[in-house]
Tab-separated table of C-alpha atoms in Angstrom:
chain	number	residue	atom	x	y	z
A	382	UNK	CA	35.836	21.770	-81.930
A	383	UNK	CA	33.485	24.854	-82.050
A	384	UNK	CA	30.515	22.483	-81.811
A	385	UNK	CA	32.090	21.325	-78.361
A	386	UNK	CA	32.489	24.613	-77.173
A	387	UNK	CA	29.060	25.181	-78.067
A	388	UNK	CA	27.589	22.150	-76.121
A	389	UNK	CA	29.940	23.672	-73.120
A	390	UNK	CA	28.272	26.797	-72.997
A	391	UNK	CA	24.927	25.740	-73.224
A	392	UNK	CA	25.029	23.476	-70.479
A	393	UNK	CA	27.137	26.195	-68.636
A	394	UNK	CA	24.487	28.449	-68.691
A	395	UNK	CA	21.702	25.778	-68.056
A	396	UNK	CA	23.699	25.451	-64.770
A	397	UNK	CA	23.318	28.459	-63.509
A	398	UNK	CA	20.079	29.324	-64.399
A	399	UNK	CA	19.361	26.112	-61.945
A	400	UNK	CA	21.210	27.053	-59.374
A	401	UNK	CA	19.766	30.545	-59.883
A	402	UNK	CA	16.088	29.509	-59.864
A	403	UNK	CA	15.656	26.910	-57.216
A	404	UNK	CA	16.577	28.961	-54.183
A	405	UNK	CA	13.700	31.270	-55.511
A	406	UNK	CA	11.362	29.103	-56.140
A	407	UNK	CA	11.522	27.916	-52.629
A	408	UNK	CA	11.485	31.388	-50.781
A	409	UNK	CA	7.986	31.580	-53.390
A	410	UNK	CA	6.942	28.776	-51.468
A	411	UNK	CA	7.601	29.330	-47.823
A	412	UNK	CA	6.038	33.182	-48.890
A	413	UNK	CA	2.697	31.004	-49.337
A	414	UNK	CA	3.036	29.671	-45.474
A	415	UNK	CA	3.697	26.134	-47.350
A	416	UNK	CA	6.838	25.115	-45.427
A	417	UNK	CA	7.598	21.433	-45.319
A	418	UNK	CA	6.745	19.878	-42.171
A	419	UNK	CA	10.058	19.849	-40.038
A	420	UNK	CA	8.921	17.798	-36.479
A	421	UNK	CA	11.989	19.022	-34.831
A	422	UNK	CA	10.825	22.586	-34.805
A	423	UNK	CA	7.825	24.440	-32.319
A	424	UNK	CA	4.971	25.252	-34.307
A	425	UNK	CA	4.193	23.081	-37.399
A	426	UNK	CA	1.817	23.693	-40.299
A	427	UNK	CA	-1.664	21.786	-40.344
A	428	UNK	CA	-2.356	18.425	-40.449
A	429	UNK	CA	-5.856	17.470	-40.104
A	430	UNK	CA	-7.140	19.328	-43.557
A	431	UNK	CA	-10.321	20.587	-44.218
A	432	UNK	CA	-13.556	20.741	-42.229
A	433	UNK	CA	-14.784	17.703	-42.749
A	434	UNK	CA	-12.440	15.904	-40.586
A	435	UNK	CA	-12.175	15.224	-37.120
A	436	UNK	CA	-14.650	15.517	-34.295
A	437	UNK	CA	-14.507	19.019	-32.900
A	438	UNK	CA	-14.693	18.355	-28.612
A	439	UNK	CA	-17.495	19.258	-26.824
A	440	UNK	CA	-15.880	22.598	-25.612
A	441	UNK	CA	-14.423	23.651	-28.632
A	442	UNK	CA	-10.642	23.128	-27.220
A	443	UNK	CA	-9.125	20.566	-29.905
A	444	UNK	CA	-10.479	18.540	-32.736
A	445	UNK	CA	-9.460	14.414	-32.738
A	446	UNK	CA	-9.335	12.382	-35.677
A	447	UNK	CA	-10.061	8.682	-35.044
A	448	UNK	CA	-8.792	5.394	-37.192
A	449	UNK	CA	-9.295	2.420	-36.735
A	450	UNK	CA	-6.804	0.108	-38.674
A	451	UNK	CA	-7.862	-3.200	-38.547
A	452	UNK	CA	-11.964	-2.260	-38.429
A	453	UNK	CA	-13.867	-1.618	-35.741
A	454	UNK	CA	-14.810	-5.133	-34.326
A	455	UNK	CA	-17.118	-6.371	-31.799
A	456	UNK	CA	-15.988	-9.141	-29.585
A	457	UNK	CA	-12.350	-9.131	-29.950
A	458	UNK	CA	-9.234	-7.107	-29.547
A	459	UNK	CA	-8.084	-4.141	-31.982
A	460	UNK	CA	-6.542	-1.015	-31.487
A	461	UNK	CA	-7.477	2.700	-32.546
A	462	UNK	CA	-5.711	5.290	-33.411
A	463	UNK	CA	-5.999	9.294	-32.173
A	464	UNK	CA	-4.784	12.480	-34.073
A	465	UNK	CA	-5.395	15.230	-32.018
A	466	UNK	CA	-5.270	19.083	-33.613
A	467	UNK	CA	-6.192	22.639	-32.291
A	468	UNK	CA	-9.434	23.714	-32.710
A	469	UNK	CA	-8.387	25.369	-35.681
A	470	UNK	CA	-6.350	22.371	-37.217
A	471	UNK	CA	-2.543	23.243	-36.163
A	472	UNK	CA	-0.474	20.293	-34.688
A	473	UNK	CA	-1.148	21.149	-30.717
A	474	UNK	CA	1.937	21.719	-28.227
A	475	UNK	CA	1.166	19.227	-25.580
A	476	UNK	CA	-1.481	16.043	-25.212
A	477	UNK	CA	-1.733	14.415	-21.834
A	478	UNK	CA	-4.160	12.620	-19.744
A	479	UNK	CA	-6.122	10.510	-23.012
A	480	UNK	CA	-8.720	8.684	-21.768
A	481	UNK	CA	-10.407	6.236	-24.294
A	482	UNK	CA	-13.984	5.596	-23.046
A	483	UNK	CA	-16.576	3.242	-25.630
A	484	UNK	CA	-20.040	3.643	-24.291
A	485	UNK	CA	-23.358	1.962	-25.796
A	486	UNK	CA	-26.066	5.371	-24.985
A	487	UNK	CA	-28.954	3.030	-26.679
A	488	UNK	CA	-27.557	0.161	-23.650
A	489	UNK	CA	-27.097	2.051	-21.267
A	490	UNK	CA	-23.146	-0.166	-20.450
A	491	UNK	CA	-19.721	0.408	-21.622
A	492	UNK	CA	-17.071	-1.821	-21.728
A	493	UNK	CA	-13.758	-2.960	-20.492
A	494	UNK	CA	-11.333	-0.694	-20.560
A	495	UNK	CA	-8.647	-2.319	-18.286
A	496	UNK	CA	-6.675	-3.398	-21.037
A	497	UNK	CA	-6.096	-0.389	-22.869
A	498	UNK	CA	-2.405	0.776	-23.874
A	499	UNK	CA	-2.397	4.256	-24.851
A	500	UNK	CA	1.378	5.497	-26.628
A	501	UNK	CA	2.217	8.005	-28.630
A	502	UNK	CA	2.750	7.079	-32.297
A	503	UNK	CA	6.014	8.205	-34.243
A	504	UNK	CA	8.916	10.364	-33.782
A	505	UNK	CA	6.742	13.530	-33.499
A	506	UNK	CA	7.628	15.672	-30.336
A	507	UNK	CA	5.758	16.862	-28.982
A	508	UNK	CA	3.112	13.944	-29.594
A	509	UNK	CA	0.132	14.087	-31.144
A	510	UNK	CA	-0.761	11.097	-32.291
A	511	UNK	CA	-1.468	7.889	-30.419
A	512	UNK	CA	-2.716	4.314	-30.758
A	513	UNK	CA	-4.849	2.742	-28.218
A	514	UNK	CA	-3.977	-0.740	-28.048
A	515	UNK	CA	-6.525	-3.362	-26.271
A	516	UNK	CA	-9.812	-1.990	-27.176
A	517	UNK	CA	-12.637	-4.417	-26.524
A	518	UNK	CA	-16.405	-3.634	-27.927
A	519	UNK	CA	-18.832	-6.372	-26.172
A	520	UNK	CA	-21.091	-6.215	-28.771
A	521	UNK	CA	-22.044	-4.409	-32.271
A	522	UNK	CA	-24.167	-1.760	-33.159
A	523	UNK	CA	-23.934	1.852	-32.475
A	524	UNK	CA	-21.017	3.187	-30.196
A	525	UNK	CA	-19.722	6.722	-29.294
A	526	UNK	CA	-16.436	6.962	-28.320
A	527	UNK	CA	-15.566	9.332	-25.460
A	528	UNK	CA	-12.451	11.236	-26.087
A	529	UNK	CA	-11.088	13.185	-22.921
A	530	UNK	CA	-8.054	14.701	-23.226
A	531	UNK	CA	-5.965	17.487	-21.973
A	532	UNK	CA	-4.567	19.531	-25.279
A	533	UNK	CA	-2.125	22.633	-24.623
A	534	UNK	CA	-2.955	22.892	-21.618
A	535	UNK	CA	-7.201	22.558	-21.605
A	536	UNK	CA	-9.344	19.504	-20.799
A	537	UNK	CA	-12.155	18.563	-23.118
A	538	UNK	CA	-13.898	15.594	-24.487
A	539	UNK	CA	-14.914	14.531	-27.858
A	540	UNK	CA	-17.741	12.392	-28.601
A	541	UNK	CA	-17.138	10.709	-31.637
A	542	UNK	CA	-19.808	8.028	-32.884
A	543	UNK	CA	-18.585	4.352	-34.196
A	544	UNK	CA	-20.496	1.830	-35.751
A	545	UNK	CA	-19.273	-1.817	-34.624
A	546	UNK	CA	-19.471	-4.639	-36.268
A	547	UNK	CA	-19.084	-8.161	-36.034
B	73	UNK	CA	33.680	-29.522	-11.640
B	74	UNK	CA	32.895	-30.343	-7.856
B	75	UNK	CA	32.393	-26.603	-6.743
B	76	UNK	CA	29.834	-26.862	-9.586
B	77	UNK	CA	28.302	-29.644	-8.720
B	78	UNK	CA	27.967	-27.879	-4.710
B	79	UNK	CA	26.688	-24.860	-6.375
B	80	UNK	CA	24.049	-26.744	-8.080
B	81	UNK	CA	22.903	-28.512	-5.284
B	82	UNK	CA	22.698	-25.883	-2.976
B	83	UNK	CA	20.702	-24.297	-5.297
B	84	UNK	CA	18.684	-27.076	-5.925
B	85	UNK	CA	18.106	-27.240	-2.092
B	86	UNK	CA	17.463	-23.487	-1.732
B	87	UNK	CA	14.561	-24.019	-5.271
B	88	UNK	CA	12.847	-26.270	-3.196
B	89	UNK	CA	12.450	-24.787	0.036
B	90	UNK	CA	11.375	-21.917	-1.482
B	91	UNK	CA	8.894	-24.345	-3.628
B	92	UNK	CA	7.823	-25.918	-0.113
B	93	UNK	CA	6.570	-22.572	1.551
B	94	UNK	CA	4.723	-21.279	-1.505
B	95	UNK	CA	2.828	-24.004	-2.607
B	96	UNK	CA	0.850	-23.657	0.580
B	97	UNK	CA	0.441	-20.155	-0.030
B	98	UNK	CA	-0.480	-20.393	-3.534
B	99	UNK	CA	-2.832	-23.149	-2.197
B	100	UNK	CA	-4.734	-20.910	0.245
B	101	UNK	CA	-5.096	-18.250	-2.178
B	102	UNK	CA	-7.770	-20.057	-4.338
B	103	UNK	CA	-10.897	-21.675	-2.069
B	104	UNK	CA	-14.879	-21.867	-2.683
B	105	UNK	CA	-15.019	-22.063	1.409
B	106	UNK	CA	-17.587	-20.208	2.304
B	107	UNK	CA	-17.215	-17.787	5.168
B	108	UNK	CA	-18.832	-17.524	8.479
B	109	UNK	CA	-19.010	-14.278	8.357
B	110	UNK	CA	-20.918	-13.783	5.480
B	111	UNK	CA	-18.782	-11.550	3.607
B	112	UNK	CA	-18.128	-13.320	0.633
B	113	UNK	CA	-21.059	-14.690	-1.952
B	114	UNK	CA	-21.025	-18.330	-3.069
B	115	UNK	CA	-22.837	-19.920	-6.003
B	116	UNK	CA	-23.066	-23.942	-6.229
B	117	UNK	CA	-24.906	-25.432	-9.636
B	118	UNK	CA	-24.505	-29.293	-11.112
B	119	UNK	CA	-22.591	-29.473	-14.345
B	120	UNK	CA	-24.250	-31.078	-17.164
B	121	UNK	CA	-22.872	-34.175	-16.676
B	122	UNK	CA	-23.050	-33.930	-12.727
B	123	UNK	CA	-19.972	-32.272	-11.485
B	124	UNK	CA	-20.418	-30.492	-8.322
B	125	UNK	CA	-19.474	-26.720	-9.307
B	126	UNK	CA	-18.828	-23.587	-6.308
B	127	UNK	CA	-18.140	-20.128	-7.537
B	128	UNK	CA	-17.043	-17.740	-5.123
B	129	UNK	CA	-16.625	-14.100	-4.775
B	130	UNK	CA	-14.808	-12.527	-1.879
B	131	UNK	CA	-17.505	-9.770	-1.639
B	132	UNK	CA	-21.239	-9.458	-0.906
B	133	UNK	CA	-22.943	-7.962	-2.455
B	134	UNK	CA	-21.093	-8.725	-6.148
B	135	UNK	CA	-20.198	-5.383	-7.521
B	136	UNK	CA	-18.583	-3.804	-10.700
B	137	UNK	CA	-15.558	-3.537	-8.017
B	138	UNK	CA	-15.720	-7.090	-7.886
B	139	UNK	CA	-12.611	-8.327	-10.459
B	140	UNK	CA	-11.624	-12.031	-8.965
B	141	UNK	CA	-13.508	-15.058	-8.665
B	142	UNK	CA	-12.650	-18.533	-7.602
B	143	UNK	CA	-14.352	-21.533	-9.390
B	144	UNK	CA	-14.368	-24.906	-7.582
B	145	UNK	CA	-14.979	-28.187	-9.273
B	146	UNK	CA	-15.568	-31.945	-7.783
B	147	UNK	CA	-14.056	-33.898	-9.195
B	148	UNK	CA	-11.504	-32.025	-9.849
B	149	UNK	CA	-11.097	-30.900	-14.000
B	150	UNK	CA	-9.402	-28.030	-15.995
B	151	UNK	CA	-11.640	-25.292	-16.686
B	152	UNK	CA	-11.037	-24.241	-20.235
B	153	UNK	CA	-13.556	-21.529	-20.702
B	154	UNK	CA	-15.305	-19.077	-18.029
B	155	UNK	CA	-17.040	-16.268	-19.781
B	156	UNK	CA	-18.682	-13.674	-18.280
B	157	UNK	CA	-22.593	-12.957	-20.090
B	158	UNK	CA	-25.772	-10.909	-19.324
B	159	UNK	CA	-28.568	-13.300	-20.810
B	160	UNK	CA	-31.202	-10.243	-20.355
B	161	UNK	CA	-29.288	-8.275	-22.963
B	162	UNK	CA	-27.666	-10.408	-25.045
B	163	UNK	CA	-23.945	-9.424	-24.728
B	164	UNK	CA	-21.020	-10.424	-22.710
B	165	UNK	CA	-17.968	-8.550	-21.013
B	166	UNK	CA	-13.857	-9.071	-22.356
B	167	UNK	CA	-12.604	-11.770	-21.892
B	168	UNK	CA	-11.136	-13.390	-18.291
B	169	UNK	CA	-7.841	-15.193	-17.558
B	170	UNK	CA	-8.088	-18.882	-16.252
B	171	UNK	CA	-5.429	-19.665	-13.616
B	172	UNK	CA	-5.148	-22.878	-12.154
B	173	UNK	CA	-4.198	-23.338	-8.580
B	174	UNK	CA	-5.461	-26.704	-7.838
B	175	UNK	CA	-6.954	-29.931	-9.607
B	176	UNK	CA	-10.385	-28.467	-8.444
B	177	UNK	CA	-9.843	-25.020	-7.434
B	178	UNK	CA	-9.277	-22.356	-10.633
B	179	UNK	CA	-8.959	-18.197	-9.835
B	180	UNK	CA	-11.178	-16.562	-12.664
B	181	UNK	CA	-9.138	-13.117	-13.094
B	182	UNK	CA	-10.156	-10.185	-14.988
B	183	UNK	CA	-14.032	-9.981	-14.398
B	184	UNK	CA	-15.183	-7.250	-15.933
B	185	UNK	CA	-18.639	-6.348	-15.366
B	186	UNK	CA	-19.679	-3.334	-17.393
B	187	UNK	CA	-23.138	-3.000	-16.715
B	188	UNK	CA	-25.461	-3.355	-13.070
B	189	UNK	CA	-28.222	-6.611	-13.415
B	190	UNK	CA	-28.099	-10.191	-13.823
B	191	UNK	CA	-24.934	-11.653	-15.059
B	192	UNK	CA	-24.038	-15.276	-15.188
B	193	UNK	CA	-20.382	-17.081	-15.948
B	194	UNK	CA	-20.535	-19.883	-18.266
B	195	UNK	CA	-17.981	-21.975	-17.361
B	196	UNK	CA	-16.493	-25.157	-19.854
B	197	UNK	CA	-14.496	-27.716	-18.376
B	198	UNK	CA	-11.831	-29.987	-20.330
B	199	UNK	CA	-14.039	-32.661	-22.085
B	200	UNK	CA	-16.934	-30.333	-22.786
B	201	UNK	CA	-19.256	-30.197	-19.529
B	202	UNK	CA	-20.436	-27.178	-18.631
B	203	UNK	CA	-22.205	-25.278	-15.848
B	204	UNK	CA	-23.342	-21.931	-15.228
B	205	UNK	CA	-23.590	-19.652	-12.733
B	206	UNK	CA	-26.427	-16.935	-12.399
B	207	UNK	CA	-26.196	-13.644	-9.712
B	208	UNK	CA	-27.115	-10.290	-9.597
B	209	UNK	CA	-24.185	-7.439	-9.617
B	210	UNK	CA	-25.708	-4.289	-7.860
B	211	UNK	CA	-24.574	-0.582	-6.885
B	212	UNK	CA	-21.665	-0.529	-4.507
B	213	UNK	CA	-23.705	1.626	-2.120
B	214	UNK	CA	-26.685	-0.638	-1.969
C-alpha cells in the first residue's frame, strides 16, 4: 500500500512539473523571434533562408525563388514554380501582376508564352507562391527567365538564368 | 409518352436548322482563296507524293501578330501534323492546334512565331506525305 502511494506521488509531481515547464519553454521560444508559422496572421517569419537562395530583382524590391518540378525541358510542356520574398527574406504582403517571360540572350527569340497559367499555390493569404503552368522552351541550352512582378506594392524584375535541357 | 416524343422532335427539328445555317458559316471561315486585294499572303508547294498544298494567311506581310493560318489540300486529306520551324536556327515554336473544317480545308491555330526571319510549317498529312511551306515573318511596321 505505501509503495502505491509512492508511485502516486511521483507521477503527481512529474505532472506538474510538465504542465509547469512547457508553457515556459514556449514563451523561451517565441523570446528568440522563432514563432511557428501561423498563415492566418499579417506578418510571418522568413521563408526563403539564407543568402544563397533566390534571385534578388534587378531593383532590389523582392527576391524570387524558382523550381521547377518536373525539370526544366526543352520542347514540351512543364510548369514552374515562384516563391517570392522581401528583399530581406520575410513572406511579402501582396504579389500581383507575375509575368513569366523565357528569353534565349545568346538567340536573340523567346518563346510562347500564350499558354501560361499563373495561380497561386496553397492556402497562404496573402499569396506568395505560384506555379506557372504551360511553360514551353523551343529549344535547350542557356535561358534566363524574366521575372516581373509587382511585390507590396513595387514593380521589379528578376532575371534568373536556367539551363534547358532536352 | 407522345408529348415526349413532340418534344423530341421539335428539338430534333430546331438541332438541325441550327446545323443548316452554321455549316455554311463554319464553311466560309476556313479558305486558301486568295484575295484580290492583296491583303492576305498565300503559299502553294507539291506534297511529296503530289498533292496540291495552299497555305494562307489573312495578313501581308506575315507578322509575329499573325496567329491563324488556313492549310488547303487537293485532294482533300487530314492533316495530322503542322509544325511551325526556323531551318536557319535550328529550333521550332510550341506547338499549333489542327482544326478541321473541310475534307481539304484545315485552320492551323496557335502560330506562334517567336522570333523575326524565315520560318517554314511542315505540314504531315494522314498516310505520311508531307509538304512544306517556306516565308519570311517581318516587323509589323515594315
Amino acid at each position: 500500500m505505501l509503495k502505491i502511494r509512492m508511485i502516486f506521488a511521483i507521477v503527481n509531481i512529474f505532472t506538474i512539473f510538465t504542465i509547469i515547464l512547457l508553457p515556459s519553454c514556449a514563451s523561451s521560444i517565441e523570446a528568440q523571434g522563432e514563432k511557428p508559422l501561423d498563415r492566418s496572421q499579417g506578418t510571418p517569419p522568413v521563408k526563403l533562408t539564407g543568402d544563397a537562395e533566390g534571385v534578388m530583382s534587378k531593383a532590389g524590391h523582392f527576391v524570387v525563388k524558382l523550381d521547377w518540378p518536373d525539370g526544366a525541358k526543352a520542347e514540351q510542356y512543364i510548369k514552374a514554380r515562384l516563391a517570392f520574398a522581401t528583399a530581406d527574406r520575410f513572406r511579402p504582403e501582396t504579389v500581383t501582376d507575375i509575368v513569366f517571360d523565357p528569353q534565349m540572350p545568346s538567340m536573340g527569340h523567346g518563346t510562347a508564352t500564350e499558354d501560361q497559367v499563373i495561380s497561386a499555390v496553397g492556402d497562404g493569404r496573402p499569396a506568395w507562391e505560384f506555379q506557372v503552368d504551360g511553360v514551353y522552351f523551343i529549344m535547350d541550352g542557356p535561358w534566363e527567365i524574366n521575372v516581373t512582378a509587382v511585390v507590396n506594392g513595387l514593380m521589379d524584375t528578376a532575371a534568373i538564368p536556367v539551363d534547358v535541357v532536352h | 409518352m407522345k408529348l415526349i416524343q413532340k418534344v423530341l422532335f421539335t428539338a430534333s427539328i430546331v438541332a438541325g436548322t441550327g446545323l443548316a445555317f452554321a455549316a455554311p458559316g463554319l464553311a466560309s471561315e476556313c479558305s486558301c482563296e486568295q484575295s484580290t486585294d492583296g491583303s492576305d499572303t498565300v503559299v502553294e508547294v507539291t506534297s511529296t507524293n503530289g498533292a496540291e498544298m495552299t497555305l494562307r494567311f489573312a495578313a501581308n506581310p506575315v507578322t509575329r501578330q499573325v496567329k491563324l493560318a488556313f492549310l488547303c489540300v487537293n485532294p482533300g486529306a487530314k492533316v495530322t501534323l503542322a509544325k511551325l520551324w526556323m531551318p536557319g536556327h535550328g529550333h521550332g515554336s510550341s506547338p499549333t492546334t489542327l482544326v478541321p473544317v473541310t475534307d481539304t480545308c484545315t485552320r492551323v491555330e496557335r502560330v506562334n512565331f517567336v522570333m523575326l526571319g524565315e520560318w517554314e510549317i511542315q505540314t504531315t498529312l494522314e498516310g505520311g506525305d508531307k509538304g512544306t511551306f517556306p516565308f519570311e515573318v517581318v516587323a509589323a511596321n515594315e
